[in-house]
């Protein structure tokens, strides 16, 4: 098995410890990589948090238990555009790929467009960082929760 490409690329997550009251002492953002999360990880990529089927973000949030029951210890959503406008949409592990380093490593980026991913992908990673599976979907098509769960079950089986 091969290590997930871009697993150590730094991504941005809104800091869950940030509040208006502690804004002077607590940074708004955290820099994290997929390798900073432990256990079996299910990485779901989206073209951006501000368009192309926000419904999918809500669907992932509402079905986190199903995704974890399929074998994932951590469910991580990676987007190619601004997450601040959506304030994380309640997803604990919503990461932004500001420099598209993760996208480029995984051949997800749309050439000539800075903030968008070309493909939607679901990537399964074991506890050692090895890629167990990958399924791609068209940019403009919304995936179903059954499809995401089936991809996770297949990879983690």
mmCIF file of N, CA and C in Angstrom, residues 42-64 67 75-79 86 88-91 94 117 119-123 135-149 151:
data_model
loop_
_atom_site.group_PDB
_atom_site.id
_atom_site.type_symbol
_atom_site.label_atom_id
_atom_site.label_comp_id
_atom_site.label_asym_id
_atom_site.label_seq_id
_atom_site.Cartn_x
_atom_site.Cartn_y
_atom_site.Cartn_z
ATOM 1 N N UNK A 42 -11.310 8.900 7.020
ATOM 2 C CA UNK A 42 -12.071 9.004 5.784
ATOM 3 C C UNK A 42 -12.017 10.467 5.379
ATOM 4 N N UNK A 43 -11.372 10.741 4.244
ATOM 5 C CA UNK A 43 -11.200 12.108 3.755
ATOM 6 C C UNK A 43 -12.167 12.308 2.595
ATOM 7 N N UNK A 44 -13.067 13.261 2.762
ATOM 8 C CA UNK A 44 -14.059 13.564 1.733
ATOM 9 C C UNK A 44 -13.742 14.952 1.198
ATOM 10 N N UNK A 45 -13.479 15.056 -0.098
ATOM 11 C CA UNK A 45 -13.152 16.359 -0.667
ATOM 12 C C UNK A 45 -14.360 16.939 -1.382
ATOM 13 N N UNK A 46 -14.463 18.254 -1.301
ATOM 14 C CA UNK A 46 -15.517 19.016 -1.960
ATOM 15 C C UNK A 46 -14.870 20.170 -2.699
ATOM 16 N N UNK A 47 -15.489 20.645 -3.775
ATOM 17 C CA UNK A 47 -14.875 21.741 -4.532
ATOM 18 C C UNK A 47 -14.795 23.037 -3.744
ATOM 19 N N UNK A 48 -15.702 23.253 -2.821
ATOM 20 C CA UNK A 48 -15.679 24.474 -2.019
ATOM 21 C C UNK A 48 -16.831 24.470 -1.059
ATOM 22 N N UNK A 49 -16.691 25.213 0.015
ATOM 23 C CA UNK A 49 -17.751 25.253 1.018
ATOM 24 C C UNK A 49 -18.820 26.264 0.657
ATOM 25 N N UNK A 50 -18.630 27.012 -0.393
ATOM 26 C CA UNK A 50 -19.564 28.076 -0.714
ATOM 27 C C UNK A 50 -20.394 27.832 -1.951
ATOM 28 N N UNK A 51 -20.390 26.640 -2.481
ATOM 29 C CA UNK A 51 -21.168 26.388 -3.682
ATOM 30 C C UNK A 51 -21.127 24.936 -4.080
ATOM 31 N N UNK A 52 -21.682 24.630 -5.240
ATOM 32 C CA UNK A 52 -21.701 23.268 -5.746
ATOM 33 C C UNK A 52 -22.166 22.276 -4.684
ATOM 34 N N UNK A 53 -23.364 22.400 -4.259
ATOM 35 C CA UNK A 53 -23.995 21.402 -3.398
ATOM 36 C C UNK A 53 -23.584 21.487 -1.930
ATOM 37 N N UNK A 54 -23.950 22.596 -1.298
ATOM 38 C CA UNK A 54 -23.765 22.698 0.154
ATOM 39 C C UNK A 54 -24.538 21.604 0.872
ATOM 40 N N UNK A 55 -25.519 21.053 0.193
ATOM 41 C CA UNK A 55 -26.317 19.969 0.748
ATOM 42 C C UNK A 55 -25.420 18.804 1.173
ATOM 43 N N UNK A 56 -24.341 18.590 0.436
ATOM 44 C CA UNK A 56 -23.439 17.488 0.758
ATOM 45 C C UNK A 56 -22.734 17.718 2.097
ATOM 46 N N UNK A 57 -22.383 18.967 2.402
ATOM 47 C CA UNK A 57 -21.788 19.271 3.708
ATOM 48 C C UNK A 57 -22.760 18.913 4.826
ATOM 49 N N UNK A 58 -24.010 19.324 4.678
ATOM 50 C CA UNK A 58 -25.018 19.034 5.696
ATOM 51 C C UNK A 58 -25.264 17.536 5.815
ATOM 52 N N UNK A 59 -25.277 16.835 4.685
ATOM 53 C CA UNK A 59 -25.510 15.402 4.675
ATOM 54 C C UNK A 59 -24.395 14.672 5.436
ATOM 55 N N UNK A 60 -23.157 15.104 5.245
ATOM 56 C CA UNK A 60 -22.031 14.487 5.951
ATOM 57 C C UNK A 60 -22.174 14.729 7.453
ATOM 58 N N UNK A 61 -22.488 15.961 7.825
ATOM 59 C CA UNK A 61 -22.654 16.301 9.247
ATOM 60 C C UNK A 61 -23.770 15.477 9.886
ATOM 61 N N UNK A 62 -24.889 15.364 9.203
ATOM 62 C CA UNK A 62 -26.048 14.646 9.736
ATOM 63 C C UNK A 62 -25.825 13.134 9.807
ATOM 64 N N UNK A 63 -24.886 12.625 9.039
ATOM 65 C CA UNK A 63 -24.651 11.182 8.968
ATOM 66 C C UNK A 63 -23.261 10.771 9.439
ATOM 67 N N UNK A 64 -22.675 11.563 10.305
ATOM 68 C CA UNK A 64 -21.331 11.275 10.813
ATOM 69 C C UNK A 64 -21.276 9.891 11.460
ATOM 70 N N UNK A 67 -20.962 7.157 8.863
ATOM 71 C CA UNK A 67 -19.621 7.120 8.271
ATOM 72 C C UNK A 67 -18.626 6.486 9.231
ATOM 73 N N UNK A 75 -13.614 11.474 10.403
ATOM 74 C CA UNK A 75 -14.145 11.895 9.113
ATOM 75 C C UNK A 75 -13.662 13.322 8.897
ATOM 76 N N UNK A 76 -12.936 13.534 7.813
ATOM 77 C CA UNK A 76 -12.319 14.828 7.520
ATOM 78 C C UNK A 76 -12.840 15.309 6.172
ATOM 79 N N UNK A 77 -13.351 16.530 6.135
ATOM 80 C CA UNK A 77 -13.815 17.117 4.882
ATOM 81 C C UNK A 77 -12.798 18.179 4.479
ATOM 82 N N UNK A 78 -12.292 18.084 3.252
ATOM 83 C CA UNK A 78 -11.314 19.042 2.738
ATOM 84 C C UNK A 78 -11.949 19.799 1.580
ATOM 85 N N UNK A 79 -11.910 21.123 1.663
ATOM 86 C CA UNK A 79 -12.464 21.966 0.604
ATOM 87 C C UNK A 79 -11.369 22.835 0.015
ATOM 88 N N UNK A 86 -18.603 30.066 5.831
ATOM 89 C CA UNK A 86 -19.593 29.102 6.307
ATOM 90 C C UNK A 86 -19.398 28.750 7.774
ATOM 91 N N UNK A 88 -17.585 26.844 9.254
ATOM 92 C CA UNK A 88 -17.396 25.429 9.516
ATOM 93 C C UNK A 88 -18.635 24.580 9.350
ATOM 94 N N UNK A 89 -19.781 25.191 9.228
ATOM 95 C CA UNK A 89 -21.062 24.481 9.053
ATOM 96 C C UNK A 89 -21.262 23.384 10.085
ATOM 97 N N UNK A 90 -20.616 23.509 11.244
ATOM 98 C CA UNK A 90 -20.800 22.531 12.304
ATOM 99 C C UNK A 90 -20.013 21.240 12.124
ATOM 100 N N UNK A 91 -19.167 21.173 11.120
ATOM 101 C CA UNK A 91 -18.324 19.995 10.920
ATOM 102 C C UNK A 91 -17.040 20.162 11.722
ATOM 103 N N UNK A 94 -13.514 20.192 9.286
ATOM 104 C CA UNK A 94 -13.613 20.821 7.976
ATOM 105 C C UNK A 94 -12.325 21.602 7.754
ATOM 106 N N UNK A 117 -11.668 22.578 -6.609
ATOM 107 C CA UNK A 117 -11.187 21.245 -6.940
ATOM 108 C C UNK A 117 -11.864 20.780 -8.220
ATOM 109 N N UNK A 119 -12.250 17.502 -9.044
ATOM 110 C CA UNK A 119 -13.021 16.309 -8.709
ATOM 111 C C UNK A 119 -13.432 16.318 -7.249
ATOM 112 N N UNK A 120 -14.478 15.588 -6.969
ATOM 113 C CA UNK A 120 -14.824 15.252 -5.592
ATOM 114 C C UNK A 120 -14.235 13.862 -5.380
ATOM 115 N N UNK A 121 -13.650 13.627 -4.243
ATOM 116 C CA UNK A 121 -13.077 12.306 -3.983
ATOM 117 C C UNK A 121 -13.379 11.891 -2.558
ATOM 118 N N UNK A 122 -13.419 10.600 -2.356
ATOM 119 C CA UNK A 122 -13.471 10.038 -1.019
ATOM 120 C C UNK A 122 -12.237 9.150 -0.908
ATOM 121 N N UNK A 123 -11.415 9.432 0.091
ATOM 122 C CA UNK A 123 -10.139 8.752 0.267
ATOM 123 C C UNK A 123 -10.133 8.077 1.635
ATOM 124 N N UNK A 135 -12.433 6.845 -4.392
ATOM 125 C CA UNK A 135 -13.482 6.919 -5.398
ATOM 126 C C UNK A 135 -13.680 8.378 -5.754
ATOM 127 N N UNK A 136 -13.745 8.662 -7.049
ATOM 128 C CA UNK A 136 -13.951 10.029 -7.531
ATOM 129 C C UNK A 136 -15.380 10.194 -8.022
ATOM 130 N N UNK A 137 -15.846 11.429 -7.976
ATOM 131 C CA UNK A 137 -17.176 11.763 -8.475
ATOM 132 C C UNK A 137 -17.062 13.051 -9.282
ATOM 133 N N UNK A 138 -17.992 13.294 -10.193
ATOM 134 C CA UNK A 138 -17.949 14.519 -10.992
ATOM 135 C C UNK A 138 -18.086 15.769 -10.131
ATOM 136 N N UNK A 139 -17.480 16.837 -10.598
ATOM 137 C CA UNK A 139 -17.506 18.111 -9.880
ATOM 138 C C UNK A 139 -18.927 18.569 -9.580
ATOM 139 N N UNK A 140 -19.802 18.507 -10.540
ATOM 140 C CA UNK A 140 -21.129 19.095 -10.382
ATOM 141 C C UNK A 140 -22.187 18.130 -9.878
ATOM 142 N N UNK A 141 -21.807 16.925 -9.561
ATOM 143 C CA UNK A 141 -22.795 15.963 -9.078
ATOM 144 C C UNK A 141 -22.727 15.803 -7.574
ATOM 145 N N UNK A 142 -23.870 15.824 -6.923
ATOM 146 C CA UNK A 142 -23.900 15.590 -5.474
ATOM 147 C C UNK A 142 -23.891 14.090 -5.216
ATOM 148 N N UNK A 143 -23.068 13.665 -4.301
ATOM 149 C CA UNK A 143 -23.030 12.255 -3.931
ATOM 150 C C UNK A 143 -24.138 11.973 -2.919
ATOM 151 N N UNK A 144 -24.518 10.722 -2.824
ATOM 152 C CA UNK A 144 -25.510 10.332 -1.822
ATOM 153 C C UNK A 144 -24.781 9.825 -0.589
ATOM 154 N N UNK A 145 -25.440 9.855 0.554
ATOM 155 C CA UNK A 145 -24.817 9.330 1.771
ATOM 156 C C UNK A 145 -24.605 7.827 1.630
ATOM 157 N N UNK A 146 -25.525 7.136 0.950
ATOM 158 C CA UNK A 146 -25.350 5.693 0.758
ATOM 159 C C UNK A 146 -24.086 5.393 -0.047
ATOM 160 N N UNK A 147 -23.794 6.240 -1.044
ATOM 161 C CA UNK A 147 -22.583 6.066 -1.834
ATOM 162 C C UNK A 147 -21.326 6.302 -1.023
ATOM 163 N N UNK A 148 -21.344 7.325 -0.164
ATOM 164 C CA UNK A 148 -20.187 7.619 0.684
ATOM 165 C C UNK A 148 -19.970 6.505 1.704
ATOM 166 N N UNK A 149 -21.051 6.038 2.316
ATOM 167 C CA UNK A 149 -20.945 4.948 3.295
ATOM 168 C C UNK A 149 -20.436 3.678 2.616
ATOM 169 N N UNK A 151 -18.555 3.407 -0.029
ATOM 170 C CA UNK A 151 -17.123 3.573 -0.335
ATOM 171 C C UNK A 151 -16.276 3.356 0.915
#
